[in-house]
PDB file of C-alpha atoms in Angstrom:
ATOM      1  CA  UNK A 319    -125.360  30.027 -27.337  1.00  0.00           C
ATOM      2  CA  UNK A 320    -124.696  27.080 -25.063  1.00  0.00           C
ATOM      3  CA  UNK A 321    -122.729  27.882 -21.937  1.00  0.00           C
ATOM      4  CA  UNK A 322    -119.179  25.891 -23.178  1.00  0.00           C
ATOM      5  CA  UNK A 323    -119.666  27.766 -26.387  1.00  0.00           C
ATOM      6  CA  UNK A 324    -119.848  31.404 -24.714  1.00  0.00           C
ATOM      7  CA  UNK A 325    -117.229  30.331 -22.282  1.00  0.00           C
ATOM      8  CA  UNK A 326    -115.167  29.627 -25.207  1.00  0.00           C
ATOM      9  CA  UNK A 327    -115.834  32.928 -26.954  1.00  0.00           C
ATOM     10  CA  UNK A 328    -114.717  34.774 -23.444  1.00  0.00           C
ATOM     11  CA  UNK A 329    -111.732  32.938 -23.360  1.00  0.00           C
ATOM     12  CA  UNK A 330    -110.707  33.665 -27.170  1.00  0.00           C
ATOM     13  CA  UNK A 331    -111.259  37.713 -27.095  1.00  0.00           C
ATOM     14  CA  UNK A 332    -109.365  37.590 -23.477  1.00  0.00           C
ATOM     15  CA  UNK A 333    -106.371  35.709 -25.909  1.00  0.00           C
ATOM     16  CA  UNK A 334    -106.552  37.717 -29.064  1.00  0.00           C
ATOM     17  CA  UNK A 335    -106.542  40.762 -26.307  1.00  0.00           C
ATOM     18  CA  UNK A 336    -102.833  39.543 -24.810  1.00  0.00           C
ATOM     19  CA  UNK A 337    -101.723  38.624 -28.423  1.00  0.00           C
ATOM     20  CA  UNK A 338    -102.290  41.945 -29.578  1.00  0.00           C
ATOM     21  CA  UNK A 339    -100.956  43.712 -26.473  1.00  0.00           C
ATOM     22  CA  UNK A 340     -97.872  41.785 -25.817  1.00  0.00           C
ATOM     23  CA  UNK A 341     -97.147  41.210 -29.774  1.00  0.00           C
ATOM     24  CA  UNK A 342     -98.121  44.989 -31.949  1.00  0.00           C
ATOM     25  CA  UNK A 343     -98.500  44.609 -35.324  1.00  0.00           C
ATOM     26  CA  UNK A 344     -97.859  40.967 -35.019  1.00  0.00           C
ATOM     27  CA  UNK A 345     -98.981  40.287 -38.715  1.00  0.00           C
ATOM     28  CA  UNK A 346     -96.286  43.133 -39.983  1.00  0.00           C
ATOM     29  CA  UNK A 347     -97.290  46.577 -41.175  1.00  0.00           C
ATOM     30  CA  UNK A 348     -98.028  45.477 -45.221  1.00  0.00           C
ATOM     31  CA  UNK A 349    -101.382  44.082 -46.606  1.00  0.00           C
ATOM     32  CA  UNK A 350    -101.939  40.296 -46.575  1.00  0.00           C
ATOM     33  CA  UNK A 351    -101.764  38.526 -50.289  1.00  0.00           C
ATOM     34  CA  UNK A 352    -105.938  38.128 -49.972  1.00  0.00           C
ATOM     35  CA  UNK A 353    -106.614  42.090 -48.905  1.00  0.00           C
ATOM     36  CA  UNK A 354    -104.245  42.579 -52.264  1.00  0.00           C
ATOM     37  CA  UNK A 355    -107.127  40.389 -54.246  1.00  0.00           C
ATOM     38  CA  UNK A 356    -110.194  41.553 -52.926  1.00  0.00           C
ATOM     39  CA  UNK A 357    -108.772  45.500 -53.956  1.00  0.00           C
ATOM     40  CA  UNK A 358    -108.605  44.483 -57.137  1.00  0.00           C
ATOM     41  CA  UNK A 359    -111.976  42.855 -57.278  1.00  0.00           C
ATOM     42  CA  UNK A 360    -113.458  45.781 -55.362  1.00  0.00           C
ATOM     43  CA  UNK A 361    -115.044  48.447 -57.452  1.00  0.00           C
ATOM     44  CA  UNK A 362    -113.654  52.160 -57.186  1.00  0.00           C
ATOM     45  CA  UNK A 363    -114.116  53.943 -54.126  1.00  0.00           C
ATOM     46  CA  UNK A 364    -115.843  51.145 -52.695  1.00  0.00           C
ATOM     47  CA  UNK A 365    -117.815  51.284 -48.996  1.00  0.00           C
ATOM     48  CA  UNK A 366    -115.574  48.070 -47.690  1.00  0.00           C
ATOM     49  CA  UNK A 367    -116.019  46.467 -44.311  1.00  0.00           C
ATOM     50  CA  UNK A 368    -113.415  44.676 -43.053  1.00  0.00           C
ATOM     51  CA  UNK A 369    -114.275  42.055 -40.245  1.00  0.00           C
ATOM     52  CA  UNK A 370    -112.032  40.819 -38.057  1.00  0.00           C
ATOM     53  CA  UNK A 371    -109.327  43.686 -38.799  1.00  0.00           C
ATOM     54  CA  UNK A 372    -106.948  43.059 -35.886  1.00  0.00           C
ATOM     55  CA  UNK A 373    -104.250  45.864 -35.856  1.00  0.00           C
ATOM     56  CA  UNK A 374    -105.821  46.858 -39.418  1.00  0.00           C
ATOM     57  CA  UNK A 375    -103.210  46.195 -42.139  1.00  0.00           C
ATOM     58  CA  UNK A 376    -105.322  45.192 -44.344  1.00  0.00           C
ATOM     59  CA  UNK A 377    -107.676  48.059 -43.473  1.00  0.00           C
ATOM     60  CA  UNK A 378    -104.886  50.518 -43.667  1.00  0.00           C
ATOM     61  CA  UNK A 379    -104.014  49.255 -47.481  1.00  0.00           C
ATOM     62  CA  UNK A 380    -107.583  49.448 -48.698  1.00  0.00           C
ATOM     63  CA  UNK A 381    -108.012  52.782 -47.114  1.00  0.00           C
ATOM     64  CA  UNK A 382    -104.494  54.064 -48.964  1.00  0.00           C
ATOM     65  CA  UNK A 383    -106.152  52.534 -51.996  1.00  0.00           C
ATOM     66  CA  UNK A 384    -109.330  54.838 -51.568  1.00  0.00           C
ATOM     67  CA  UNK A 385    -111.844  52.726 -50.329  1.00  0.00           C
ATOM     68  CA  UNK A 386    -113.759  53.978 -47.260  1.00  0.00           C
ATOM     69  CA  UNK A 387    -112.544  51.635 -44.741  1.00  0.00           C
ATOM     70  CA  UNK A 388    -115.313  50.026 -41.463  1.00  0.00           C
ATOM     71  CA  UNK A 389    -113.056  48.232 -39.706  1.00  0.00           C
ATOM     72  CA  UNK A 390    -114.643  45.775 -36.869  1.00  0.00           C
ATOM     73  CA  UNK A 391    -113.163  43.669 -34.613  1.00  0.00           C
ATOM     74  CA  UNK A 392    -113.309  42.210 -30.689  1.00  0.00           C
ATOM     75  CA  UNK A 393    -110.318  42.969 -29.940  1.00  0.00           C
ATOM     76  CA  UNK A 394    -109.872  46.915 -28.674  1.00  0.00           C
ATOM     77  CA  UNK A 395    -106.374  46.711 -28.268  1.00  0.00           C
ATOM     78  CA  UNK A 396    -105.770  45.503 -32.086  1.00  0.00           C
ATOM     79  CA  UNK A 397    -107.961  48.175 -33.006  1.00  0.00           C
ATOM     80  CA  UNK A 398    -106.195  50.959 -30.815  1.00  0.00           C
ATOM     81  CA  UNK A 399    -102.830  50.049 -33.191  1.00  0.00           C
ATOM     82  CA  UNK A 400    -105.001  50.296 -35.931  1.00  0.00           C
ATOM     83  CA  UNK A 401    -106.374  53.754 -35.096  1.00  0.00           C
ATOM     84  CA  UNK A 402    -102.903  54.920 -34.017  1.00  0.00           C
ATOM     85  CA  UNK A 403    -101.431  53.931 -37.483  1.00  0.00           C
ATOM     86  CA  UNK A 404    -104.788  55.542 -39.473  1.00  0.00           C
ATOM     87  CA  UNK A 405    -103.759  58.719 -37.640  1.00  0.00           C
ATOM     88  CA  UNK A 406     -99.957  58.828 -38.721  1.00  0.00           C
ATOM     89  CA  UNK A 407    -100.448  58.584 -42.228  1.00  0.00           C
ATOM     90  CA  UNK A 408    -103.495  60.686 -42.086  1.00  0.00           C
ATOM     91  CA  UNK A 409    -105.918  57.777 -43.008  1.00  0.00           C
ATOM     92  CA  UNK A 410    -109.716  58.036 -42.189  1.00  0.00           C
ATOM     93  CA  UNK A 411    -110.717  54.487 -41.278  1.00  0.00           C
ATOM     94  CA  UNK A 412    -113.563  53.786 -39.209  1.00  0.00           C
ATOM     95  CA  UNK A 413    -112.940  51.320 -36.140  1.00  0.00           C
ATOM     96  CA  UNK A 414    -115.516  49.577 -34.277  1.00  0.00           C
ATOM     97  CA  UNK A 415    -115.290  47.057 -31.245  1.00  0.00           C
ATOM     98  CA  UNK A 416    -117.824  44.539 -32.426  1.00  0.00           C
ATOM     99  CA  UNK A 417    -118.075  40.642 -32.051  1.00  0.00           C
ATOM    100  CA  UNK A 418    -119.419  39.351 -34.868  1.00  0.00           C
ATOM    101  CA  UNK A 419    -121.788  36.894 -32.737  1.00  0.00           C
ATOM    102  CA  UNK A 420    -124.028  39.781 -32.470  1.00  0.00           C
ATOM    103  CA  UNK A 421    -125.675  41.351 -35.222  1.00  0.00           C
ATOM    104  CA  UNK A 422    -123.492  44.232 -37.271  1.00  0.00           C
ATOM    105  CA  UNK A 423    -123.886  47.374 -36.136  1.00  0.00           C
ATOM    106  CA  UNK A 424    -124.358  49.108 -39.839  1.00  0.00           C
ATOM    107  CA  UNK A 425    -127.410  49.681 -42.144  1.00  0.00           C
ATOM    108  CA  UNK A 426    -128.879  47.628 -44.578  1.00  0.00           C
ATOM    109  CA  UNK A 427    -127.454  48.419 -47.658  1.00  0.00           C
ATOM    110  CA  UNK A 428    -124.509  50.632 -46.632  1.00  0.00           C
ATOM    111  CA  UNK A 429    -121.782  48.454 -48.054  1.00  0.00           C
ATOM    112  CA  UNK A 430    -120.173  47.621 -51.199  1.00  0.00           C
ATOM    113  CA  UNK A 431    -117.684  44.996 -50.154  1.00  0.00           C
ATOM    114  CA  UNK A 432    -117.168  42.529 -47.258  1.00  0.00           C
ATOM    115  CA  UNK A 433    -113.693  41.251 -46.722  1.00  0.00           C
ATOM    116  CA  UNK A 434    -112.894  39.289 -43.598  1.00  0.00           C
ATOM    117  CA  UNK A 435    -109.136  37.282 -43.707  1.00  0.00           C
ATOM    118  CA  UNK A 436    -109.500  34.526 -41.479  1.00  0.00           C
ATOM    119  CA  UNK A 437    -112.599  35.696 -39.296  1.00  0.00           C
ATOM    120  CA  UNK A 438    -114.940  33.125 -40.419  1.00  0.00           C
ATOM    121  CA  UNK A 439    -112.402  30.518 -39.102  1.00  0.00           C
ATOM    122  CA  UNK A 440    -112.364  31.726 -35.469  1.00  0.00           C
ATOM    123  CA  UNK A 441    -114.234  30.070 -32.569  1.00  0.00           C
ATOM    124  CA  UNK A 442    -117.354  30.528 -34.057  1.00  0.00           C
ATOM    125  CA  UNK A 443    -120.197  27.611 -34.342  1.00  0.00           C
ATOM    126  CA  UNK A 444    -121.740  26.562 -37.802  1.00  0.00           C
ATOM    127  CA  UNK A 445    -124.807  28.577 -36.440  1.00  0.00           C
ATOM    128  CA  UNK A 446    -123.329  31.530 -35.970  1.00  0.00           C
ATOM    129  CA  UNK A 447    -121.674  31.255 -39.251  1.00  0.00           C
ATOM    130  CA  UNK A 448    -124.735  30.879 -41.027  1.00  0.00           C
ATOM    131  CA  UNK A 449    -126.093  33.971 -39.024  1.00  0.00           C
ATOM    132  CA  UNK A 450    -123.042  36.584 -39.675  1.00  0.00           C
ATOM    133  CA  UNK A 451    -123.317  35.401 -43.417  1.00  0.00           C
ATOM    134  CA  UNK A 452    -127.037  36.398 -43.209  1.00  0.00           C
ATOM    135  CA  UNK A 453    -125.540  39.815 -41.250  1.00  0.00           C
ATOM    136  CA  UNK A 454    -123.294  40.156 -44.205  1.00  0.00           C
ATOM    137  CA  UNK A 455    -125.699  39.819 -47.083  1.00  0.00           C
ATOM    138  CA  UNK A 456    -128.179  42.400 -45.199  1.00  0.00           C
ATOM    139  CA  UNK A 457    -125.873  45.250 -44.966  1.00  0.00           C
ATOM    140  CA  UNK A 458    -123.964  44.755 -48.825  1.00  0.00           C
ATOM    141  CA  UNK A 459    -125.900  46.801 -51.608  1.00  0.00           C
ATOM    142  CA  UNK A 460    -127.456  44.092 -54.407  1.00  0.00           C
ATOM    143  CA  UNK A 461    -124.304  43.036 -56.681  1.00  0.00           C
ATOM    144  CA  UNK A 462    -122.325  43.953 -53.560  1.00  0.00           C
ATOM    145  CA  UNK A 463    -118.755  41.688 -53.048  1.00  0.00           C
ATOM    146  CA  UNK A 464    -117.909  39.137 -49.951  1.00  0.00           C
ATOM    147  CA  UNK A 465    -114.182  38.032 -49.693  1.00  0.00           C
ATOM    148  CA  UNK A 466    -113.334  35.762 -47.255  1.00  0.00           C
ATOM    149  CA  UNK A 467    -110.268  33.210 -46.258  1.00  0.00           C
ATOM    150  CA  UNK A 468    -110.723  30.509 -43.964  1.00  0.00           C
ATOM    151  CA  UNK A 469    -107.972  27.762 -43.034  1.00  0.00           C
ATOM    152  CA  UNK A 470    -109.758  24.045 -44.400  1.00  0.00           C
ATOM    153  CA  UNK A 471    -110.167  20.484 -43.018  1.00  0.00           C
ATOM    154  CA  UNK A 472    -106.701  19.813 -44.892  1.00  0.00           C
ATOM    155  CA  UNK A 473    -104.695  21.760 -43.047  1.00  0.00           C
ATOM    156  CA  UNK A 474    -102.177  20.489 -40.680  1.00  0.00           C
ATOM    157  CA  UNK A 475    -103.548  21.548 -37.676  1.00  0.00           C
ATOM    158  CA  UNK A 476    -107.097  20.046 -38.306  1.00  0.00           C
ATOM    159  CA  UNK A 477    -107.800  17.510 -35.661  1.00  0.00           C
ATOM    160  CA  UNK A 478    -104.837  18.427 -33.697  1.00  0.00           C
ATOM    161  CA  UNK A 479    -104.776  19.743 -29.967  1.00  0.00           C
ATOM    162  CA  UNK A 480    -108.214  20.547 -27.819  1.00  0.00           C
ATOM    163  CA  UNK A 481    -111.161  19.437 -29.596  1.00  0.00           C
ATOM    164  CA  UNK A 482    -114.266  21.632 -29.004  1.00  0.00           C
ATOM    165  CA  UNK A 483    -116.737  20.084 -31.547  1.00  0.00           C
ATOM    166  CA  UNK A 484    -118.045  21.337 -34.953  1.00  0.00           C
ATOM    167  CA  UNK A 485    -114.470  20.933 -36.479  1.00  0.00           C
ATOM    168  CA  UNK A 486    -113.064  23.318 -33.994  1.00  0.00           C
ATOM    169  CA  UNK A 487    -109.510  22.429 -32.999  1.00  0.00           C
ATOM    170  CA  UNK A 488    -107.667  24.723 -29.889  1.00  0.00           C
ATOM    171  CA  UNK A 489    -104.163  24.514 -30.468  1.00  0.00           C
ATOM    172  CA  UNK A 490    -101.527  26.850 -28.520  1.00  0.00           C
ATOM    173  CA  UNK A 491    -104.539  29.308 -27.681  1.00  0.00           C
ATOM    174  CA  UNK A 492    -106.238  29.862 -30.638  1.00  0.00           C
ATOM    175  CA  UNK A 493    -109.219  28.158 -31.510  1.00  0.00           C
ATOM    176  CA  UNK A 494    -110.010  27.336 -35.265  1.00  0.00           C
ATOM    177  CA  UNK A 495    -113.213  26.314 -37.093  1.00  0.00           C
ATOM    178  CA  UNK A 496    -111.912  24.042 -39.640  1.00  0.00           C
ATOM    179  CA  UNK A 497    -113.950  24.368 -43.435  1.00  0.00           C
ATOM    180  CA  UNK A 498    -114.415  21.440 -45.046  1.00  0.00           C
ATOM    181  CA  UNK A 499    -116.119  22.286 -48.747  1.00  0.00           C
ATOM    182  CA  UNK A 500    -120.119  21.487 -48.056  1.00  0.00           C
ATOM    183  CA  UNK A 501    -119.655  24.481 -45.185  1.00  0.00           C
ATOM    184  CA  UNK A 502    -118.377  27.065 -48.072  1.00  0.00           C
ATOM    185  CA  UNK A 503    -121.353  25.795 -50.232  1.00  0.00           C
ATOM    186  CA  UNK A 504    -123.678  25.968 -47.667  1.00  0.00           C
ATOM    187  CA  UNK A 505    -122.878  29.675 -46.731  1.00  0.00           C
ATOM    188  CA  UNK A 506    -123.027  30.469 -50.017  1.00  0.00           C
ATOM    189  CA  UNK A 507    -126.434  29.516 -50.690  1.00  0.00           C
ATOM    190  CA  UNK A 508    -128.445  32.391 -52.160  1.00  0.00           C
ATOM    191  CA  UNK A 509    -125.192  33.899 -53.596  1.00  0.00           C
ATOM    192  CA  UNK A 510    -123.741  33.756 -56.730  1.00  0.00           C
ATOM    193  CA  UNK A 511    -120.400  31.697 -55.612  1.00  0.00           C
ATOM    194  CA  UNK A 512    -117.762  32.773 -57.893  1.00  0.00           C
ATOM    195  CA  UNK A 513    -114.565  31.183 -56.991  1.00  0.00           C
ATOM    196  CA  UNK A 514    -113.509  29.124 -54.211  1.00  0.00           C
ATOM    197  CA  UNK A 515    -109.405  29.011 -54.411  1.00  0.00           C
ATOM    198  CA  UNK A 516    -107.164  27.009 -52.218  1.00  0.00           C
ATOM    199  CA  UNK A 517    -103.874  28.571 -51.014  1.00  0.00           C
ATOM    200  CA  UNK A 518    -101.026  28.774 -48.660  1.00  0.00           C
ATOM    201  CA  UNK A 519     -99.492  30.897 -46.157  1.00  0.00           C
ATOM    202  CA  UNK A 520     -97.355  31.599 -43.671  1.00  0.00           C
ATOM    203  CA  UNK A 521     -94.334  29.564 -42.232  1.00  0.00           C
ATOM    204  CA  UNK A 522     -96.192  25.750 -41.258  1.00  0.00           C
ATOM    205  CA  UNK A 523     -97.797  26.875 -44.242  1.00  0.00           C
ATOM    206  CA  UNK A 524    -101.711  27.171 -43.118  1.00  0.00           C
ATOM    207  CA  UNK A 525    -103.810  25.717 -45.737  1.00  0.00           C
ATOM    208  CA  UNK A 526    -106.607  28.086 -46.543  1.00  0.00           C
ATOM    209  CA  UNK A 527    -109.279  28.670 -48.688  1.00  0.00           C
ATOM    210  CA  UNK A 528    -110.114  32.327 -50.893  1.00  0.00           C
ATOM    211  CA  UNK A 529    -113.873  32.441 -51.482  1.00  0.00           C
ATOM    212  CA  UNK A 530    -115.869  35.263 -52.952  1.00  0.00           C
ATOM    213  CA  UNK A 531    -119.255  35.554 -53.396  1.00  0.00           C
ATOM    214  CA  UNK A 532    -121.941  38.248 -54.784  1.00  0.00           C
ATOM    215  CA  UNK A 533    -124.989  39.068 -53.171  1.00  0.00           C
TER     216      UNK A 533
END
């Protein structure tokens, strides 16, 4: 990791920290449209990871649903709204402070699913996409199911505000690794790729991108 690119990692986790802390449950309290997807594609009782969790609604809605819920993510203050909420409806969700540069703290083999709702689009460099994929395949059982979203070079915010190389765009604070299509390929390689969908949400709308793949 060069030194801009650590800086650059510092200085997102120090943002998503605020965000969370002066903005709870700034995504709402109900599960995103994708989390509602990958439960259905999820088998029963499935061992899901969720990366990049935030303040965990999407963790909370697989763990109603009876998955057993990892939730990981940088940011301990989104994760202390997530443990709070786990605890009022009597939820048992696993929360871990982890940045996904590093390698994941689990076991080979000790997942079923992967789900991660815009984490692959963060500040993170082609490199360490290509490594947390790796992470990712090591830890899901054979057959084992990775959902992802990521917001795609034809979004409106691509190519807009502080350029930072390797289609990352900084606009208003938070940094964004654009996709363009050869990226999803490319992490996909060694996978079975089943669908790559494109979709919209939110209020500018984003302009994202539903991919799942199979180990």
């Amino acid at each position: 990791m060069t030194d801009r690119t650590a800086d650059l990692a510092a200085e997102q986790r120090g943002h998503w920290q605020r965000t969370y802390r002066d903005h709870p449950d700034m995504y709402g309290t109900g599960p995103s449209d994708p989390a509602r997807y990958a439960a259905s594609r999820f088998p029963a009782g499935a061992r899901v990871v969720d990366l990049g969790a935030g303040h965990g609604r999407d963790s909370l809605f697989f763990a109603r649903r009876g998955f057993a819920v990892t939730a990981l993510d940088f940011s301990a203050e989104g994760l202390d709204q997530l443990r709070r909420h786990a605890a009022a409806e009597g939820l048992d969700v696993t929360a871990l402070a982890h940045d996904v540069r590093d390698p994941l703290p689990l076991a080979d083999g000790s997942a079923d699913a992967v789900y991660a709702h815009m984490l692959l689009c963060m500040a993170l460099t082609t490199a360490q996409l290509h490594a947390l994929v790796a992470e990712i395949r090591r830890v899901l059982v054979p057959g084992g199911v990775f959902v992802y979203t990521v917001r795609h070079t034809g979004d409106a915010h691509y190519g807009v505000g502080t350029a930072h190389g390797d289609d990352i765009y900084e606009t208003g604070g938070f940094a964004v690794h654009f996709f363009d299509r050869p990226l999803v390929d490319d992490l996909a390689a060694d996978w079975t790729l089943e669908e790559v969908l494109a979709f919209e949400e939110g209020e500018l709308p984003s302009r994202l991108w539903r991919v799942t793949q199979v180990r």
